[in-house]
PDB file of C-alpha atoms in Angstrom:
ATOM      1  CA  PRO A   1     135.604  97.145 110.714  1.00 42.00           C
ATOM      2  CA  ASN A   2     135.820  95.656 107.263  1.00 47.00           C
ATOM      3  CA  SER A   3     133.667  96.200 104.226  1.00 49.00           C
ATOM      4  CA  GLY A   4     132.061  93.298 102.393  1.00 50.00           C
ATOM      5  CA  LYS A   5     135.202  93.136 100.296  1.00 53.00           C
ATOM      6  CA  GLY A   6     137.391  92.145 103.252  1.00 53.00           C
ATOM      7  CA  ARG A   7     139.318  95.388 103.523  1.00 57.00           C
ATOM      8  CA  ALA A   8     139.367  97.997 106.264  1.00 62.00           C
ATOM      9  CA  PHE A   9     136.923 100.879 106.008  1.00 60.00           C
ATOM     10  CA  LYS A  10     138.915 103.845 104.767  1.00 71.00           C
ATOM     11  CA  THR A  11     135.984 106.023 103.762  1.00 73.00           C
ATOM     12  CA  PRO A  12     133.104 104.643 105.871  1.00 69.00           C
ATOM     13  CA  GLY A  13     130.224 106.168 103.897  1.00 74.00           C
ATOM     14  CA  LYS A  14     131.585 105.064 100.549  1.00 78.00           C
ATOM     15  CA  ASP A  15     132.591 101.631 101.841  1.00 75.00           C
ATOM     16  CA  LEU A  16     129.166 101.072 103.379  1.00 78.00           C
ATOM     17  CA  TRP A  17     127.575 102.094 100.078  1.00 81.00           C
ATOM     18  CA  THR A  18     129.846  99.685  98.190  1.00 81.00           C
ATOM     19  CA  ALA A  19     129.238  96.794 100.583  1.00 80.00           C
ATOM     20  CA  PHE A  20     125.434  97.041 100.454  1.00 84.00           C
ATOM     21  CA  ARG A  21     124.965  98.502  96.960  1.00 87.00           C
ATOM     22  CA  PRO A  22     123.228  95.393  95.576  1.00 88.00           C
ATOM     23  CA  CYS A  23     120.411  95.646  98.107  1.00 88.00           C
ATOM     24  CA  TYR A  24     120.102  99.420  97.611  1.00 91.00           C
ATOM     25  CA  VAL A  25     119.551  98.847  93.901  1.00 90.00           C
ATOM     26  CA  ARG A  26     116.842  96.237  94.542  1.00 91.00           C
ATOM     27  CA  ALA A  27     115.092  98.507  97.063  1.00 92.00           C
ATOM     28  CA  PHE A  28     115.213 101.455  94.675  1.00 91.00           C
ATOM     29  CA  LYS A  29     113.774  99.496  91.750  1.00 88.00           C
ATOM     30  CA  ASP A  30     110.934  98.014  93.786  1.00 89.00           C
ATOM     31  CA  ALA A  31     110.007 101.338  95.388  1.00 88.00           C
ATOM     32  CA  ALA A  32     110.128 103.161  92.048  1.00 85.00           C
ATOM     33  CA  ASP A  33     107.814 100.515  90.581  1.00 82.00           C
ATOM     34  CA  SER A  34     105.282 100.883  93.399  1.00 81.00           C
ATOM     35  CA  GLY A  35     103.703 104.080  92.081  1.00 75.00           C
ATOM     36  CA  LYS A  36     101.480 104.494  89.083  1.00 74.00           C
ATOM     37  CA  ASP A  37     103.324 105.119  85.833  1.00 70.00           C
ATOM     38  CA  ASP A  38     101.388 106.644  82.947  1.00 74.00           C
ATOM     39  CA  GLY A  39     104.222 105.833  80.510  1.00 74.00           C
ATOM     40  CA  LYS A  40     104.811 109.476  79.619  1.00 77.00           C
ATOM     41  CA  ASN A  41     108.167 111.185  79.814  1.00 77.00           C
ATOM     42  CA  ILE A  42     108.739 113.268  82.919  1.00 78.00           C
ATOM     43  CA  LYS A  43     108.728 116.960  82.090  1.00 82.00           C
ATOM     44  CA  GLY A  44     112.247 118.323  81.716  1.00 82.00           C
ATOM     45  CA  THR A  45     113.806 114.966  80.827  1.00 82.00           C
ATOM     46  CA  LYS A  46     114.595 113.335  77.504  1.00 82.00           C
ATOM     47  CA  ASN A  47     113.053 109.932  78.164  1.00 82.00           C
ATOM     48  CA  ALA A  48     112.767 109.333  81.927  1.00 82.00           C
ATOM     49  CA  LYS A  49     109.516 107.752  83.096  1.00 80.00           C
ATOM     50  CA  GLN A  50     107.899 107.711  86.527  1.00 75.00           C
ATOM     51  CA  ASP A  51     109.363 104.251  87.243  1.00 75.00           C
ATOM     52  CA  ASP A  52     112.898 105.599  86.763  1.00 81.00           C
ATOM     53  CA  TYR A  53     112.764 107.540  90.048  1.00 82.00           C
ATOM     54  CA  VAL A  54     111.574 107.204  93.624  1.00 85.00           C
ATOM     55  CA  ASP A  55     109.215 110.112  94.112  1.00 82.00           C
ATOM     56  CA  LYS A  56     108.021 111.679  97.348  1.00 85.00           C
ATOM     57  CA  SER A  57     105.050 109.327  97.688  1.00 84.00           C
ATOM     58  CA  GLU A  58     107.334 106.280  97.298  1.00 86.00           C
ATOM     59  CA  PHE A  59     110.132 107.408  99.609  1.00 91.00           C
ATOM     60  CA  ARG A  60     108.769 105.873 102.801  1.00 91.00           C
ATOM     61  CA  LEU A  61     108.356 102.524 101.054  1.00 90.00           C
ATOM     62  CA  PHE A  62     111.901 102.861  99.687  1.00 92.00           C
ATOM     63  CA  CYS A  63     113.210 103.198 103.260  1.00 93.00           C
ATOM     64  CA  VAL A  64     111.309 100.051 104.292  1.00 93.00           C
ATOM     65  CA  TYR A  65     112.635  98.179 101.259  1.00 94.00           C
ATOM     66  CA  LEU A  66     116.198  99.180 102.177  1.00 94.00           C
ATOM     67  CA  ILE A  67     115.796  97.293 105.450  1.00 94.00           C
ATOM     68  CA  ILE A  68     114.105  94.251 103.895  1.00 95.00           C
ATOM     69  CA  TYR A  69     116.566  93.895 101.028  1.00 94.00           C
ATOM     70  CA  ALA A  70     119.533  94.457 103.375  1.00 93.00           C
ATOM     71  CA  ALA A  71     118.290  91.469 105.405  1.00 94.00           C
ATOM     72  CA  MET A  72     117.940  89.417 102.208  1.00 95.00           C
ATOM     73  CA  TYR A  73     121.444  90.429 101.162  1.00 92.00           C
ATOM     74  CA  ASP A  74     122.812  89.588 104.614  1.00 91.00           C
ATOM     75  CA  ALA A  75     121.404  86.054 104.324  1.00 93.00           C
ATOM     76  CA  PHE A  76     122.736  85.752 100.769  1.00 94.00           C
ATOM     77  CA  ALA A  77     126.196  86.908 101.878  1.00 90.00           C
ATOM     78  CA  LYS A  78     126.281  84.303 104.653  1.00 90.00           C
ATOM     79  CA  ILE A  79     125.816  81.585 102.065  1.00 92.00           C
ATOM     80  CA  ASP A  80     128.104  83.221  99.511  1.00 89.00           C
ATOM     81  CA  GLY A  81     130.957  83.440 101.987  1.00 77.00           C
ATOM     82  CA  SER A  82     131.067  87.158 102.621  1.00 62.00           C
ATOM     83  CA  GLN A  83     129.981  89.087 105.670  1.00 51.00           C
ATOM     84  CA  ILE A  84     130.568  92.655 106.690  1.00 47.00           C
ATOM     85  CA  GLY A  85     133.659  92.384 108.851  1.00 42.00           C
ATOM     86  CA  GLY A  86     134.253  88.759 107.836  1.00 44.00           C
ATOM     87  CA  ALA A  87     136.273  86.739 105.398  1.00 46.00           C
ATOM     88  CA  ASN A  88     135.685  87.384 101.746  1.00 52.00           C
ATOM     89  CA  ASN A  89     134.883  84.563  99.371  1.00 55.00           C
ATOM     90  CA  ASN A  90     132.146  86.651  97.787  1.00 64.00           C
ATOM     91  CA  ASP A  91     131.620  86.167  94.086  1.00 74.00           C
ATOM     92  CA  ARG A  92     127.974  87.340  94.337  1.00 81.00           C
ATOM     93  CA  ARG A  93     126.670  83.938  93.328  1.00 89.00           C
ATOM     94  CA  VAL A  94     125.665  80.971  95.431  1.00 94.00           C
ATOM     95  CA  GLN A  95     126.790  77.658  94.064  1.00 93.00           C
ATOM     96  CA  GLU A  96     125.013  74.427  94.935  1.00 93.00           C
ATOM     97  CA  SER A  97     127.918  73.249  97.117  1.00 93.00           C
ATOM     98  CA  GLU A  98     127.928  76.556  99.079  1.00 93.00           C
ATOM     99  CA  TRP A  99     124.172  76.346  99.570  1.00 95.00           C
ATOM    100  CA  LEU A 100     124.181  72.744 100.754  1.00 95.00           C
ATOM    101  CA  SER A 101     127.013  73.355 103.205  1.00 94.00           C
ATOM    102  CA  ARG A 102     125.611  76.621 104.645  1.00 93.00           C
ATOM    103  CA  TYR A 103     121.795  76.683 104.280  1.00 94.00           C
ATOM    104  CA  LYS A 104     121.365  75.981 108.011  1.00 94.00           C
ATOM    105  CA  GLU A 105     122.965  79.364 108.754  1.00 93.00           C
ATOM    106  CA  VAL A 106     119.963  81.206 107.277  1.00 94.00           C
ATOM    107  CA  VAL A 107     116.919  79.080 108.145  1.00 93.00           C
ATOM    108  CA  ARG A 108     116.233  81.351 111.141  1.00 92.00           C
ATOM    109  CA  HIS A 109     116.891  84.559 109.236  1.00 92.00           C
ATOM    110  CA  GLY A 110     113.232  85.610 109.313  1.00 93.00           C
ATOM    111  CA  PHE A 111     112.083  84.637 105.812  1.00 96.00           C
ATOM    112  CA  VAL A 112     109.426  81.966 105.334  1.00 95.00           C
ATOM    113  CA  ALA A 113     111.124  80.573 102.213  1.00 94.00           C
ATOM    114  CA  LEU A 114     114.206  79.748 104.256  1.00 95.00           C
ATOM    115  CA  ALA A 115     112.454  78.744 107.481  1.00 94.00           C
ATOM    116  CA  ARG A 116     110.701  75.845 105.712  1.00 89.00           C
ATOM    117  CA  ILE A 117     113.976  74.026 105.009  1.00 94.00           C
ATOM    118  CA  GLU A 118     114.486  71.101 107.371  1.00 92.00           C
ATOM    119  CA  ASP A 119     116.986  68.821 105.616  1.00 94.00           C
ATOM    120  CA  LYS A 120     119.368  68.550 102.658  1.00 95.00           C
ATOM    121  CA  LYS A 121     116.644  67.147 100.399  1.00 95.00           C
ATOM    122  CA  GLU A 122     114.459  70.227 100.992  1.00 95.00           C
ATOM    123  CA  ALA A 123     117.536  72.444 100.672  1.00 95.00           C
ATOM    124  CA  MET A 124     118.267  70.940  97.253  1.00 95.00           C
ATOM    125  CA  GLY A 125     114.653  71.458  96.144  1.00 94.00           C
ATOM    126  CA  THR A 126     114.808  75.059  97.348  1.00 95.00           C
ATOM    127  CA  PHE A 127     118.032  75.655  95.450  1.00 96.00           C
ATOM    128  CA  GLN A 128     116.496  74.308  92.250  1.00 95.00           C
ATOM    129  CA  CYS A 129     113.471  76.598  92.695  1.00 94.00           C
ATOM    130  CA  MET A 130     115.715  79.622  93.238  1.00 95.00           C
ATOM    131  CA  ASP A 131     117.907  78.815  90.231  1.00 94.00           C
ATOM    132  CA  GLU A 132     115.415  80.154  87.657  1.00 89.00           C
ATOM    133  CA  ASN A 133     117.587  79.580  84.614  1.00 89.00           C
ATOM    134  CA  GLY A 134     119.007  76.218  85.700  1.00 90.00           C
ATOM    135  CA  GLY A 135     122.556  77.572  85.525  1.00 90.00           C
ATOM    136  CA  GLY A 136     123.715  75.817  88.687  1.00 92.00           C
ATOM    137  CA  VAL A 137     124.202  79.077  90.588  1.00 94.00           C
ATOM    138  CA  VAL A 138     121.804  81.437  92.314  1.00 95.00           C
ATOM    139  CA  LEU A 139     122.375  85.127  91.773  1.00 93.00           C
ATOM    140  CA  LEU A 140     121.207  87.806  94.207  1.00 92.00           C
ATOM    141  CA  ASP A 141     118.372  88.738  91.842  1.00 91.00           C
ATOM    142  CA  GLU A 142     117.064  85.146  91.827  1.00 94.00           C
ATOM    143  CA  TRP A 143     117.509  84.916  95.606  1.00 95.00           C
ATOM    144  CA  CYS A 144     115.497  88.081  96.249  1.00 94.00           C
ATOM    145  CA  LYS A 145     112.749  87.145  93.780  1.00 93.00           C
ATOM    146  CA  PHE A 146     112.375  83.741  95.432  1.00 95.00           C
ATOM    147  CA  ILE A 147     112.185  85.147  98.968  1.00 95.00           C
ATOM    148  CA  LYS A 148     109.864  87.961  97.885  1.00 94.00           C
ATOM    149  CA  ALA A 149     107.473  85.549  96.146  1.00 93.00           C
ATOM    150  CA  ALA A 150     107.369  83.260  99.181  1.00 94.00           C
ATOM    151  CA  GLU A 151     106.645  86.167 101.536  1.00 93.00           C
ATOM    152  CA  ILE A 152     103.855  87.458  99.280  1.00 92.00           C
ATOM    153  CA  GLU A 153     102.365  83.971  98.841  1.00 92.00           C
ATOM    154  CA  ALA A 154     102.424  83.346 102.619  1.00 93.00           C
ATOM    155  CA  ASN A 155     100.756  86.736 103.180  1.00 91.00           C
ATOM    156  CA  THR A 156     103.322  87.697 105.822  1.00 93.00           C
ATOM    157  CA  PRO A 157     103.775  91.291 106.970  1.00 92.00           C
ATOM    158  CA  LEU A 158     106.938  91.452 104.841  1.00 92.00           C
ATOM    159  CA  GLY A 159     105.007  89.952 101.934  1.00 92.00           C
ATOM    160  CA  ASN A 160     102.348  92.626 102.278  1.00 89.00           C
ATOM    161  CA  LEU A 161     105.007  95.329 102.131  1.00 89.00           C
ATOM    162  CA  LEU A 162     106.848  93.708  99.228  1.00 91.00           C
ATOM    163  CA  GLY A 163     103.554  93.299  97.373  1.00 88.00           C
ATOM    164  CA  PHE A 164     103.171  97.050  96.962  1.00 80.00           C
ATOM    165  CA  SER A 165     105.559  96.963  94.010  1.00 73.00           C
ATOM    166  CA  GLU A 166     103.530  94.232  92.300  1.00 73.00           C
ATOM    167  CA  PRO A 167     100.468  94.688  90.044  1.00 65.00           C
ATOM    168  CA  ASN A 168      97.618  96.248  92.060  1.00 60.00           C
ATOM    169  CA  GLY A 169     100.128  97.110  94.777  1.00 58.00           C
ATOM    170  CA  VAL A 170      99.266 100.807  94.654  1.00 51.00           C
ATOM    171  CA  GLU A 171      95.649 100.033  95.430  1.00 56.00           C
ATOM    172  CA  LYS A 172      96.732  97.882  98.391  1.00 56.00           C
ATOM    173  CA  LEU A 173      98.969 100.678  99.668  1.00 52.00           C
ATOM    174  CA  GLU A 174      96.176 103.242  99.348  1.00 53.00           C
ATOM    175  CA  ALA A 175      93.741 100.944 101.175  1.00 56.00           C
ATOM    176  CA  LEU A 176      96.262 100.422 103.968  1.00 51.00           C
ATOM    177  CA  ALA A 177      96.777 104.186 104.193  1.00 48.00           C
ATOM    178  CA  GLY A 178      93.059 104.686 104.678  1.00 50.00           C
ATOM    179  CA  GLY A 179      91.646 105.519 101.301  1.00 45.00           C
ATOM    180  CA  LYS A 180      92.431 107.793  98.418  1.00 43.00           C
ATOM    181  CA  LYS A 181      95.944 108.722  97.428  1.00 43.00           C
ATOM    182  CA  GLY A 182      97.084 111.891  99.076  1.00 38.00           C
ATOM    183  CA  LYS A 183      94.878 111.507 102.148  1.00 35.00           C
ATOM    184  CA  LYS A 184      96.836 112.273 105.267  1.00 33.00           C
ATOM    185  CA  VAL A 185      97.051 109.471 107.783  1.00 31.00           C
ATOM    186  CA  LYS A 186      98.013 109.884 111.421  1.00 34.00           C
ATOM    187  CA  THR A 187     101.127 107.919 112.273  1.00 30.00           C
TER     188      THR A 187
END
């Protein structure tokens, strides 16, 4: 098999890490932000805060986010011209022309923001919404923010999970877990 860079896997673990690194970073940041942060330095560090790490209470959510952001990245890569095991035209940015020629490949990818697109006019409007800075390209960060916001707004199961890293997300997570933080829940 090939990595996302179009070359044969020589060191499978490292190549897999390299191919999906962008979604791992997004998952890590969102999971680390899901817990409460008192703003104080963590004991034994110079200036690390709670949000700089995924702690034990955030690890399960981190694992879920790995799956969600990998799916987002997979959809992004289909538009960008790169797939694991496929040809590589990946510059980690989606240009308007790429989007308009390939958006149909991701409308059934499982995200409400993409499923709503029925024609080129809607595809163009979606692209403009994703392109936060009006630069004419959509970066992975903009792509993920757009999909995440749509899932949260539509109150989908994915949106509920992604909402845990938003303001008041900890309270939602604790309520879902059955009450106070630290209470054991049967799974």
